[in-house]
Amino acid sequence: MEKYKIVAVVGSLRKESYNLQLAEAVRTKVGSLADFEILDYSDVPLFNEDIEFPAPESVQRVREKIKQADGVWFFSPEYNHFFTGVLKNLIDWLSRPIRENEAQVLAGKPAAVSGASLGMSGTAIAQDHLVTLISFLNMNVMNAPRLTVPSIKQQLNAEGKLALTASEPFLEQQISSFLSFIKKTK
Ligand code: FNR
């Protein structure tokens, strides 16, 4: 069976980010079923058309990772009912081609959306905004299931790490759904 490449894009640069921990939990559960890589884009600069061409090396690197991926999985916090600024900045870069006459790399890519937050919405409102954006960029969005992990503080272990008690079955469901979704696009 073909081993799919999934690139995880975490919308938080925080070292102890719960959304990063959620992505890491997916990587553990996916195991050998897919090649699951968490994208490091911490060195991507703020988008500015003055520095767009030639694209900075960091931008070329992340763009190539997305280009090679069979699927992209977003894990974003909710900041003021929106997804984060760093994620919007990354997507703005990815929405632009490196050269003229080259397609942007997000179009047609299968996309899954998840998020964890301290609040009760579990990033649902931020996810709606993110889906609006990535649909505009013509990503192939898996609208169901999406994963919302609300009230994170209730799902931590004694060390303060994400334990995913109540959300675990939903996470497993999303993994198997996304693998099938990618397969259908092949
Ligand atoms: C938040 N947080 C938050 N939580 C939420 O459920 N809804 C919201 O609208 C917001 N808004 C918000 C704005 C800003 C600027 C910050 C810094 C935080 C809290 C948020 O859920 C919490 O900080 C998470 O831990 C952030 O995710 P990571 O970094 O742990 O992945």
CSV table of C-alpha atoms and ligand atoms in Angstrom, one decimal:
chain,number,residue,atom,x,y,z
A,1,MET,CA,0.0,0.0,0.0
A,2,GLU,CA,1.2,3.5,-0.8
A,3,LYS,CA,2.5,5.4,2.2
A,4,TYR,CA,1.0,8.9,2.1
A,5,LYS,CA,3.0,12.0,3.0
A,6,ILE,CA,1.1,14.2,5.4
A,7,VAL,CA,2.4,17.6,6.4
A,8,ALA,CA,1.1,19.0,9.7
A,9,VAL,CA,0.9,22.8,10.0
A,10,VAL,CA,0.6,24.0,13.6
A,11,GLY,CA,-0.7,27.5,14.0
A,12,SER,CA,1.2,28.1,17.3
A,13,LEU,CA,5.0,28.7,17.6
A,14,ARG,CA,4.8,28.1,21.4
A,15,LYS,CA,7.2,25.4,22.6
A,16,GLU,CA,4.6,23.8,24.8
A,17,SER,CA,1.7,24.4,22.4
A,18,TYR,CA,-1.3,22.2,23.0
A,19,ASN,CA,-1.9,22.2,19.3
A,20,LEU,CA,1.7,21.0,18.7
A,21,GLN,CA,1.0,18.3,21.3
A,22,LEU,CA,-2.2,17.4,19.4
A,23,ALA,CA,-0.2,17.1,16.2
A,24,GLU,CA,2.4,14.9,18.0
A,25,ALA,CA,-0.4,12.7,19.3
A,26,VAL,CA,-1.6,12.2,15.7
A,27,ARG,CA,2.0,11.4,14.6
A,28,THR,CA,2.2,8.7,17.3
A,29,LYS,CA,-1.2,7.2,16.4
A,30,VAL,CA,-0.5,7.3,12.7
A,31,GLY,CA,2.7,5.4,13.2
A,32,SER,CA,3.8,3.6,10.1
A,33,LEU,CA,0.4,4.2,8.3
A,34,ALA,CA,1.8,7.4,6.8
A,35,ASP,CA,4.8,9.6,6.7
A,36,PHE,CA,3.7,12.4,9.1
A,37,GLU,CA,5.9,15.4,9.4
A,38,ILE,CA,5.3,18.5,11.5
A,39,LEU,CA,6.3,21.5,9.4
A,40,ASP,CA,8.8,23.9,11.0
A,41,TYR,CA,8.1,27.3,9.6
A,42,SER,CA,9.4,29.4,12.5
A,43,ASP,CA,12.0,31.1,10.2
A,44,VAL,CA,9.4,32.2,7.6
A,45,PRO,CA,9.5,36.1,7.5
A,46,LEU,CA,6.4,38.4,7.6
A,47,PHE,CA,5.0,38.5,4.1
A,48,ASN,CA,6.1,41.6,2.1
A,49,GLU,CA,5.8,41.9,-1.6
A,50,ASP,CA,9.2,43.7,-1.6
A,51,ILE,CA,10.9,40.4,-0.7
A,52,GLU,CA,8.7,38.1,-2.6
A,53,PHE,CA,11.1,37.4,-5.5
A,54,PRO,CA,13.4,35.6,-5.2
A,55,ALA,CA,11.5,33.9,-2.4
A,56,PRO,CA,13.5,33.6,0.8
A,57,GLU,CA,15.1,30.1,1.3
A,58,SER,CA,12.8,29.3,4.2
A,59,VAL,CA,9.7,30.0,2.0
A,60,GLN,CA,11.1,27.8,-0.8
A,61,ARG,CA,11.7,25.0,1.7
A,62,VAL,CA,8.2,25.0,3.2
A,63,ARG,CA,6.6,25.4,-0.2
A,64,GLU,CA,8.5,22.4,-1.5
A,65,LYS,CA,7.3,20.4,1.6
A,66,ILE,CA,3.7,21.2,0.8
A,67,LYS,CA,4.2,20.5,-2.9
A,68,GLN,CA,5.4,17.0,-2.1
A,69,ALA,CA,2.6,16.3,0.4
A,70,ASP,CA,-0.4,14.1,-0.3
A,71,GLY,CA,-2.3,15.9,2.4
A,72,VAL,CA,-2.0,18.9,4.7
A,73,TRP,CA,-3.4,18.8,8.3
A,74,PHE,CA,-3.9,22.1,10.1
A,75,PHE,CA,-3.8,22.3,13.9
A,76,SER,CA,-4.6,25.8,15.0
A,77,PRO,CA,-5.3,27.6,18.2
A,78,GLU,CA,-8.1,30.1,18.3
A,79,TYR,CA,-7.0,33.7,18.9
A,80,ASN,CA,-10.0,36.1,19.3
A,81,HIS,CA,-12.3,33.7,17.5
A,82,PHE,CA,-9.8,33.6,14.5
A,83,PHE,CA,-6.9,31.3,13.5
A,84,THR,CA,-3.5,32.8,14.3
A,85,GLY,CA,-1.6,35.5,12.5
A,86,VAL,CA,1.5,33.2,12.0
A,87,LEU,CA,-0.7,30.7,10.2
A,88,LYS,CA,-2.3,33.4,8.0
A,89,ASN,CA,1.2,34.7,7.2
A,90,LEU,CA,2.4,31.2,6.2
A,91,ILE,CA,-0.7,30.7,4.0
A,92,ASP,CA,-0.2,34.0,2.3
A,93,TRP,CA,3.3,32.9,1.3
A,94,LEU,CA,2.1,29.5,0.1
A,95,SER,CA,-0.7,31.1,-1.9
A,96,ARG,CA,1.9,32.7,-4.2
A,97,PRO,CA,3.9,30.9,-6.8
A,98,ILE,CA,7.7,31.1,-6.8
A,99,ARG,CA,7.9,32.0,-10.4
A,100,GLU,CA,5.5,33.3,-13.0
A,101,ASN,CA,3.4,30.7,-14.8
A,102,GLU,CA,3.8,28.3,-11.8
A,103,ALA,CA,0.7,27.1,-9.9
A,104,GLN,CA,0.5,27.8,-6.1
A,105,VAL,CA,1.0,24.6,-4.1
A,106,LEU,CA,-2.2,24.5,-2.0
A,107,ALA,CA,-4.7,24.1,-4.9
A,108,GLY,CA,-6.2,20.7,-4.9
A,109,LYS,CA,-4.4,19.4,-1.8
A,110,PRO,CA,-6.5,17.4,0.6
A,111,ALA,CA,-6.8,19.3,3.9
A,112,ALA,CA,-7.9,18.3,7.4
A,113,VAL,CA,-8.6,20.8,10.2
A,114,SER,CA,-8.2,20.4,13.9
A,115,GLY,CA,-7.6,22.6,16.9
A,116,ALA,CA,-7.5,22.7,20.7
A,117,SER,CA,-8.3,25.7,22.9
A,118,LEU,CA,-8.9,26.7,26.5
A,119,GLY,CA,-12.4,27.9,25.7
A,120,MET,CA,-15.6,25.9,25.1
A,121,SER,CA,-15.7,26.3,21.3
A,122,GLY,CA,-12.6,24.2,20.9
A,123,THR,CA,-11.5,26.4,18.0
A,124,ALA,CA,-14.7,25.8,16.0
A,125,ILE,CA,-15.1,29.5,15.1
A,126,ALA,CA,-11.4,29.8,14.1
A,127,GLN,CA,-11.8,26.7,12.0
A,128,ASP,CA,-14.7,28.2,10.1
A,129,HIS,CA,-12.5,31.2,9.1
A,130,LEU,CA,-9.6,28.8,8.2
A,131,VAL,CA,-11.9,26.7,6.0
A,132,THR,CA,-13.1,29.9,4.2
A,133,LEU,CA,-9.5,30.8,3.4
A,134,ILE,CA,-8.3,27.4,2.3
A,135,SER,CA,-11.4,26.8,0.2
A,136,PHE,CA,-10.8,30.1,-1.5
A,137,LEU,CA,-7.3,28.8,-2.3
A,138,ASN,CA,-9.0,25.7,-3.7
A,139,MET,CA,-7.7,23.2,-1.2
A,140,ASN,CA,-9.7,20.0,-1.1
A,141,VAL,CA,-11.1,20.3,2.4
A,142,MET,CA,-12.4,17.4,4.4
A,143,ASN,CA,-15.3,19.1,6.0
A,144,ALA,CA,-16.3,16.2,8.2
A,145,PRO,CA,-15.0,15.2,10.6
A,146,ARG,CA,-13.3,18.2,11.9
A,147,LEU,CA,-11.8,17.9,15.4
A,148,THR,CA,-12.4,20.4,18.1
A,149,VAL,CA,-10.7,19.9,21.5
A,150,PRO,CA,-12.5,22.3,23.9
A,151,SER,CA,-11.6,23.2,27.5
A,152,ILE,CA,-8.0,21.8,27.3
A,153,LYS,CA,-7.4,22.2,31.0
A,154,GLN,CA,-9.8,19.3,31.6
A,155,GLN,CA,-7.8,17.0,29.4
A,156,LEU,CA,-4.3,17.3,30.9
A,157,ASN,CA,-2.3,14.7,32.8
A,158,ALA,CA,-0.5,15.3,36.1
A,159,GLU,CA,2.5,16.8,34.2
A,160,GLY,CA,0.2,19.4,32.5
A,161,LYS,CA,0.6,17.7,29.1
A,162,LEU,CA,-2.4,17.0,26.7
A,163,ALA,CA,-3.8,13.6,27.7
A,164,LEU,CA,-6.7,13.7,25.2
A,165,THR,CA,-9.1,11.6,27.4
A,166,ALA,CA,-12.5,12.6,26.0
A,167,SER,CA,-11.3,13.6,22.6
A,168,GLU,CA,-9.3,10.4,21.8
A,169,PRO,CA,-12.0,8.5,19.9
A,170,PHE,CA,-12.7,11.6,17.8
A,171,LEU,CA,-9.0,11.9,17.0
A,172,GLU,CA,-8.8,8.3,15.9
A,173,GLN,CA,-11.9,8.8,13.7
A,174,GLN,CA,-10.3,11.8,12.1
A,175,ILE,CA,-7.1,10.0,11.3
A,176,SER,CA,-8.9,7.1,9.6
A,177,SER,CA,-11.2,9.5,7.7
A,178,PHE,CA,-8.3,11.6,6.4
A,179,LEU,CA,-6.3,8.6,5.2
A,180,SER,CA,-9.4,7.4,3.3
A,181,PHE,CA,-10.1,10.9,2.0
A,182,ILE,CA,-6.5,11.2,0.6
A,183,LYS,CA,-6.9,7.7,-0.9
A,184,LYS,CA,-10.0,8.8,-2.8
A,185,THR,CA,-8.2,11.7,-4.3
A,186,LYS,CA,-5.5,9.4,-5.8
B,1,FNR,C1,-6.4,33.1,23.2
B,1,FNR,N1,-7.1,32.0,23.7
B,1,FNR,C2,-8.4,31.8,23.2
B,1,FNR,N2,-9.1,30.6,23.5
B,1,FNR,C3,-10.3,30.4,23.0
B,1,FNR,O1,-10.9,29.3,23.2
B,1,FNR,N3,-10.9,31.3,22.1
B,1,FNR,C4,-10.3,32.5,21.8
B,1,FNR,O2,-10.9,33.3,21.1
B,1,FNR,C5,-9.0,32.8,22.4
B,1,FNR,N4,-8.4,33.9,22.1
B,1,FNR,C6,-7.1,34.1,22.4
B,1,FNR,C7,-6.3,35.2,21.9
B,1,FNR,C8,-5.0,35.3,22.2
B,1,FNR,C9,-4.2,36.4,21.6
B,1,FNR,C10,-4.3,34.3,22.9
B,1,FNR,C11,-2.8,34.4,23.2
B,1,FNR,C12,-5.0,33.2,23.4
B,1,FNR,C13,-6.5,31.0,24.6
B,1,FNR,C14,-5.9,29.9,23.8
B,1,FNR,O3,-6.9,28.9,23.6
B,1,FNR,C15,-4.7,29.3,24.5
B,1,FNR,O4,-3.7,30.3,24.7
B,1,FNR,C16,-4.1,28.1,23.8
B,1,FNR,O5,-3.2,27.4,24.7
B,1,FNR,C17,-3.3,28.5,22.6
B,1,FNR,O6,-2.9,27.4,21.8
B,1,FNR,P1,-1.4,26.7,21.9
B,1,FNR,O7,-0.4,27.8,21.8
B,1,FNR,O8,-1.4,26.0,23.3
B,1,FNR,O9,-1.4,25.7,20.8
